[in-house]
Amino acid sequence: MLTGIHVVMIGGDARQIEIVRKLSTLDARVSLVGFEQIEAGFIGVSKEEMDDIDWKTVEAILLPVGGIGNDGFINSVFSSNKIKLEAKHLKQTPESCTIFTGITSNRLEKMASQAKREIVVLMNRDDVAIYNSIPTAEGAVMFVIQHTDSTIHGANVAILGLGRIGMTLATTFKTLGANVSVGDKESASLARAFQLGMKPFHLDDIKQALKQADVVINTIPAKIVTSSVLTEMMQHAFLLDLASKPGGIDHDYAQKRGLKSMIVPGLPGMVAPKTAGKILANVLSDLLLEQTRAQ
Amino acid sequence: MLTGIHVVMIGGDARQIEIVRKLSTLDARVSLVGFEQIEAGFIGVSKEEMDDIDWKTVEAILLPVGGIGNDGFINSVFSSNKIKLEAKHLKQTPESCTIFTGITSNRLEKMASQAKREIVVLMNRDDVAIYNSIPTAEGAVMFVIQHTDSTIHGANVAILGLGRIGMTLATTFKTLGANVSVGDKESASLARAFQLGMKPFHLDDIKQALKQADVVINTIPAKIVTSSVLTEMMQHAFLLDLASKPGGIDHDYAQKRGLKSMIVPGLPGMVAPKTAGKILANVLSDLLLEQTRAQ
Amino acid sequence: MLTGIHVVMIGGDARQIEIVRKLSTLDARVSLVGFEQIEAGFIGVSKEEMDDIDWKTVEAILLPVGGIGNDGFINSVFSSNKIKLEAKHLKQTPESCTIFTGITSNRLEKMASQAKREIVVLMNRDDVAIYNSIPTAEGAVMFVIQHTDSTIHGANVAILGLGRIGMTLATTFKTLGANVSVGDKESASLARAFQLGMKPFHLDDIKQALKQADVVINTIPAKIVTSSVLTEMMQHAFLLDLASKPGGIDHDYAQKRGLKSMIVPGLPGMVAPKTAGKILANVLSDLLLEQTRAQ
Amino acid sequence: MLTGIHVVMIGGDARQIEIVRKLSTLDARVSLVGFEQIEAGFIGVSKEEMDDIDWKTVEAILLPVGGIGNDGFINSVFSSNKIKLEAKHLKQTPESCTIFTGITSNRLEKMASQAKREIVVLMNRDDVAIYNSIPTAEGAVMFVIQHTDSTIHGANVAILGLGRIGMTLATTFKTLGANVSVGDKESASLARAFQLGMKPFHLDDIKQALKQADVVINTIPAKIVTSSVLTEMMQHAFLLDLASKPGGIDHDYAQKRGLKSMIVPGLPGMVAPKTAGKILANVLSDLLLEQTRAQ
Ligand SMILES: NC(=O)c1ccc[n+]([C@@H]2O[C@H](COP(=O)([O-])OP(=O)(O)OC[C@H]3O[C@@H](n4cnc5c(N)ncnc54)[C@H](OP(=O)(O)O)[C@@H]3O)[C@@H](O)[C@H]2O)c1
Ligand SMILES: NC(=O)c1ccc[n+]([C@@H]2O[C@H](COP(=O)([O-])OP(=O)(O)OC[C@H]3O[C@@H](n4cnc5c(N)ncnc54)[C@H](OP(=O)(O)O)[C@@H]3O)[C@@H](O)[C@H]2O)c1
Ligand SMILES: NC(=O)c1ccc[n+]([C@@H]2O[C@H](COP(=O)([O-])OP(=O)(O)OC[C@H]3O[C@@H](n4cnc5c(N)ncnc54)[C@H](OP(=O)(O)O)[C@@H]3O)[C@@H](O)[C@H]2O)c1
Ligand SMILES: NC(=O)c1ccc[n+]([C@@H]2O[C@H](COP(=O)([O-])OP(=O)(O)OC[C@H]3O[C@@H](n4cnc5c(N)ncnc54)[C@H](OP(=O)(O)O)[C@@H]3O)[C@@H](O)[C@H]2O)c1
């Protein structure tokens, strides 16, 4: 339990609701900033303004998945106010206070280091990435079903990168009956792909490997599906780029050649906002419980 | 090979193109009726009018998936002409000529029996139903991802009926990480569900069994999800009815209670028209090959 | 509950212990015959002699999996006495009394028909066969691991017959990473094998299909793996025949050619006696509960 | 191809035969030492004595899986001679010559460093460990089937450690229908176990987690299944320790308490010697091809 632990949640979207629900269940005391437009109705939770918060008792500050923007403002879909976290707020908190954010930024890093407060970047954590790989893979399945006119069953699906997302993608498509091939450059990943019943290929051989692909899903944040690779692909192939901007596929060339290709960021929030919120809520509350026990 | 075998294909949709492609590959001689608006370009295939066809040499007549309408006309998405198959055409064919249709109708049965020609109803065949269960299950996956805000992974998914479609649905959702329960009335089906790692329940206990369901997919063409069952379900539950009209769910009551429920027919043609066409093409050409060998 | 329902259990092996345990839990009154050598210690259970039983109150008679032998005696691994069920016993039972046996015999059929008592042959039931397919498949896995020097993963495994056992075998070996092919003569079974990601082949083509097999597992009780099939198989192939005597493989010829081939009956009792007992206990108690409710 | 590349293979067991077969196929020139008792019959392969080898041309020296013993001798199941690799041999090789061994030893390290030759320790490689996890998991399946009297299907199976072996074990047992729980101390591993449909637990909670286990398989080379954990386990539980000596289970205490527990090393060579040989042959030949290309 987090009985009495004071947490400030600033801004966010539907996912934050799941976090509030969980913290309330664990008996924390939650101050919400930027949630005017929703009726919270959770025990121990109150809406407040930045300057009215009793920062001396705050053990954790929760920022949205997008963190703090370059302009210093924090986004909230439930508010039309301009909300800003400032060094002066941080300085009032106890030394043990931790800042939890989805992604970080120079601005946030600087502010935290000045105030000597620790930042936990949730989206950098392996466990969060792996939990998020589940809705990501389901989103990819949905896109592939929508954008092809054959079944996944029996299709040649190439997954590029057997990292945290790639592993889940590969097993998911395999399980749906696709002939999955996996491109990576590590011999251990190629061995794992083989063990899982997929066809491994080294990224050096990507051109040859994608010739017969009906579907390509990329998770590698480096330009590996170049025009020279695309030029040899089948005309009906569908390319889905999940890697963060600018992705790993030469989409301009793909379009020119008439291949269907898309970059789709943020699948978890798009196809399963409730699950995406629960993932953050679970990891956050585990971290808070640990932090509390440690003290 | 079907070298020289004369086949008449009348009307249809995108799926017919796959059948033509296959027949052409097998070297059959194909007369197309109702395909004015497409450029066929297949070897051995020619566009003709009903009355110009050399019926004496016709070994097979291929009707669309929808067969012959009640008004006697045959639908074609590639033509604006009114096309009609008549007894006089059938009577000119050799005795061995077979009529292949997706579904049948009184009108067609009568005409064929008068002309003493055999009808093969493709959609009644177990193998076709099982092949079609693959795109059907993928379509169901797509609908569930689109219409829920949690992942399939970890969701309680109830499949009603472990028949030809139900078996594929159940294994597909299980494989995606759902907690699948299966309702049926046969002890053998319940045993199979258990073997496949699902939770079986007897349809007599459906009310209790659906209380915790996040998703319900029905394949049973009988009203089993009654208002008394619906009334105890969770508010966020999603119900997908695949059984042919009028389905097995009391959708009126579901809507009244604010539950999301949908009837979705024709998934194979919707989510994977190319695969759906290939399924028919493969089964048809196997049947024609057998028929040819038998003679 | 089976409160007060009088059941007589005559002879058997370790599997009977699971049945007694279950019946005792359900509060039945159980008379054991042929269990002198074990300490029963279950509530409501007593050891008796055939002639001391109060047959007038007996609602069910449970025979062993092997039923009644040709000599009329009933086998028990827990007794050295000669035990015999006779028409005179049956005639004293109430009309509703049912005889449950694993397998049946002419002698038993005759006795029951004379006494006008119903027989339920458990091993003929689809649900029992499907539940038993689970330990059977695990037994097959064990034999294949023991008798080959390569992994199942990556091996070409042919399953003959996609019936109740064959379905479980095929999915089990597929799941372990084998390239599974399935031979059957029904187009619906071939379609199911395809849907499950296996390579289907028609039994007419068995000779060609087994040429590349590393492992063959037969469930078809008809001589289909003939010398002419065996002669073309690879030298290191391993053949496991599960079909009931005389099996479906020409083992004499296989041995002559130096191929490893085995007939292995009774896998459930061999590799998982406890599970095998529980399967019978569950089905039996469900049937008794139904019978009791029906009265 | 390895055309003309000179490789010396010294000692070993059945696995070496697969390596020779592969090298011969790739057109290498192989000198065998310690293989008198077998008839090699491979093209490009000849049996030689240590002192007759033309060391100046040797590009690779292949030692057995066990490497060089503490006494300096190299084991060979195909020879009764005493074979010894000495510094004087190494010194005659070209600088580019690499020594490949299964496991290493101080003696070998010293000799190689004196001669300035590189050692590749195959069993330390991630890819080899992952490939070997396949026969290891099959071996574990065989042991569990043999040593329990219930099916794996439906059993509570706890896997300790989600490393290279643990991942394969966990997916294999899950796939066979077990309720798999996974103990690890990394949050990323616990997330992966969740994604794969298993029940994750932190090793701190091992005592509670193993209370309901029917089967425990350990891969962690540290004493984690202590007497205090064992004391709360079910009497029929089966414990299989795969971690290298001394394993992670207090086997003495387990035996005292009457629990079945075993340490089983070397499963790949035991249950699938041919596959185990092919794994080494493939990795080795890939490494040799790379080495050759690099020059
Ligand atoms: N679209 C969405 O909804 C969504 C959701 C989640 C994540 N993502 C994005 O997906 C991407 C993958 O995420 P992840 O969590 O799976 O990351 P990850 O675990 O780091 O995996 C990335 C993979 O890319 C490989 N890789 C990285 N740089 C490479 C290079 N220069 N050349 C070749 N291979 C390279 C890695 O191989 P090594 O391990 O061998 O380096 C690894 O296999 C990220 O860009 C992430 O932002 C998108
Ligand atoms: N929406 C789509 O895209 C789509 C695609 C394909 C099929 N379908 C439709 O889906 C339905 C199922 O097709 P299928 O091929 O799976 O049929 P099926 O193999 O006959 O299976 C039907 C299932 O319903 C059960 N059932 C039938 N009548 C019942 C009753 N009165 N009470 C209880 N259970 C009953 C059957 O149980 P028993 O076997 O024990 O009788 C069986 O489990 C059909 O209506 C079909 O038209 C829709
Ligand atoms: N060794 C063991 O431990 C063990 C355990 C359980 C069962 N069994 C034995 O395994 C066998 C299969 O049992 P099951 O429950 O799976 O039976 P099943 O469901 O009847 O399946 C038998 C299969 O064989 C096919 N078949 C039967 N006769 C055939 C013939 N003349 N030609 C071609 N195919 C034929 C059936 O095809 P159709 O359906 O198309 O006819 C079906 O695919 C039985 O002999 C049973 O006694 C052995
Ligand atoms: N019996 C056989 O036939 C056979 C076959 C192959 C391998 N093995 C043996 O099996 C063992 C595992 O091999 P592997 O390739 O899977 O190794 P691995 O990839 O290193 O995995 C070892 C696992 O143990 C965990 N671990 C290590 N030390 C720990 C500690 N002190 N406390 C808690 N967890 C600890 C690791 O967790 P972290 O990753 O978080 O550290 C990891 O999950 C080795 O001992 C190997 O020799 C035996």
PDB file of N, CA and C in Angstrom, chain B residues 68-70 103-113 119:
ATOM      1  N   ILE B  68     -27.891 -17.795 -57.797  1.00  0.00           N
ATOM      2  CA  ILE B  68     -28.910 -17.153 -58.612  1.00  0.00           C
ATOM      3  C   ILE B  68     -29.920 -16.493 -57.686  1.00  0.00           C
ATOM      4  N   GLY B  69     -30.209 -15.208 -57.920  1.00  0.00           N
ATOM      5  CA  GLY B  69     -31.175 -14.510 -57.069  1.00  0.00           C
ATOM      6  C   GLY B  69     -32.585 -15.062 -57.238  1.00  0.00           C
ATOM      7  N   ASN B  70     -33.491 -14.617 -56.353  1.00  0.00           N
ATOM      8  CA  ASN B  70     -34.875 -15.086 -56.435  1.00  0.00           C
ATOM      9  C   ASN B  70     -35.546 -14.688 -57.739  1.00  0.00           C
ATOM     10  N   ILE B 103     -23.977 -20.499 -52.933  1.00  0.00           N
ATOM     11  CA  ILE B 103     -25.149 -20.994 -52.213  1.00  0.00           C
ATOM     12  C   ILE B 103     -26.222 -21.345 -53.233  1.00  0.00           C
ATOM     13  N   THR B 104     -27.175 -22.140 -52.807  1.00  0.00           N
ATOM     14  CA  THR B 104     -28.184 -22.597 -53.753  1.00  0.00           C
ATOM     15  C   THR B 104     -29.517 -21.899 -53.474  1.00  0.00           C
ATOM     16  N   SER B 105     -30.528 -22.207 -54.287  1.00  0.00           N
ATOM     17  CA  SER B 105     -31.858 -21.594 -54.118  1.00  0.00           C
ATOM     18  C   SER B 105     -32.876 -22.542 -54.737  1.00  0.00           C
ATOM     19  N   ASN B 106     -34.118 -22.411 -54.344  1.00  0.00           N
ATOM     20  CA  ASN B 106     -35.163 -23.272 -54.893  1.00  0.00           C
ATOM     21  C   ASN B 106     -35.160 -23.202 -56.413  1.00  0.00           C
ATOM     22  N   ARG B 107     -35.088 -21.987 -56.923  1.00  0.00           N
ATOM     23  CA  ARG B 107     -35.125 -21.777 -58.370  1.00  0.00           C
ATOM     24  C   ARG B 107     -34.043 -22.586 -59.091  1.00  0.00           C
ATOM     25  N   LEU B 108     -32.811 -22.495 -58.533  1.00  0.00           N
ATOM     26  CA  LEU B 108     -31.684 -23.189 -59.158  1.00  0.00           C
ATOM     27  C   LEU B 108     -31.875 -24.712 -59.062  1.00  0.00           C
ATOM     28  N   GLU B 109     -32.299 -25.175 -57.885  1.00  0.00           N
ATOM     29  CA  GLU B 109     -32.502 -26.608 -57.685  1.00  0.00           C
ATOM     30  C   GLU B 109     -33.493 -27.154 -58.718  1.00  0.00           C
ATOM     31  N   LYS B 110     -34.574 -26.394 -58.885  1.00  0.00           N
ATOM     32  CA  LYS B 110     -35.634 -26.835 -59.786  1.00  0.00           C
ATOM     33  C   LYS B 110     -35.121 -26.928 -61.227  1.00  0.00           C
ATOM     34  N   MET B 111     -34.438 -25.861 -61.639  1.00  0.00           N
ATOM     35  CA  MET B 111     -33.920 -25.817 -63.003  1.00  0.00           C
ATOM     36  C   MET B 111     -32.965 -26.991 -63.255  1.00  0.00           C
ATOM     37  N   ALA B 112     -32.071 -27.228 -62.299  1.00  0.00           N
ATOM     38  CA  ALA B 112     -31.089 -28.295 -62.457  1.00  0.00           C
ATOM     39  C   ALA B 112     -31.754 -29.663 -62.476  1.00  0.00           C
ATOM     40  N   SER B 113     -32.746 -29.834 -61.633  1.00  0.00           N
ATOM     41  CA  SER B 113     -33.373 -31.156 -61.570  1.00  0.00           C
ATOM     42  C   SER B 113     -34.156 -31.418 -62.851  1.00  0.00           C
ATOM     43  N   ILE B 119     -25.763 -30.264 -59.056  1.00  0.00           N
ATOM     44  CA  ILE B 119     -25.299 -29.001 -58.482  1.00  0.00           C
ATOM     45  C   ILE B 119     -24.318 -29.279 -57.354  1.00  0.00           C
TER      46      ILE B 119
END
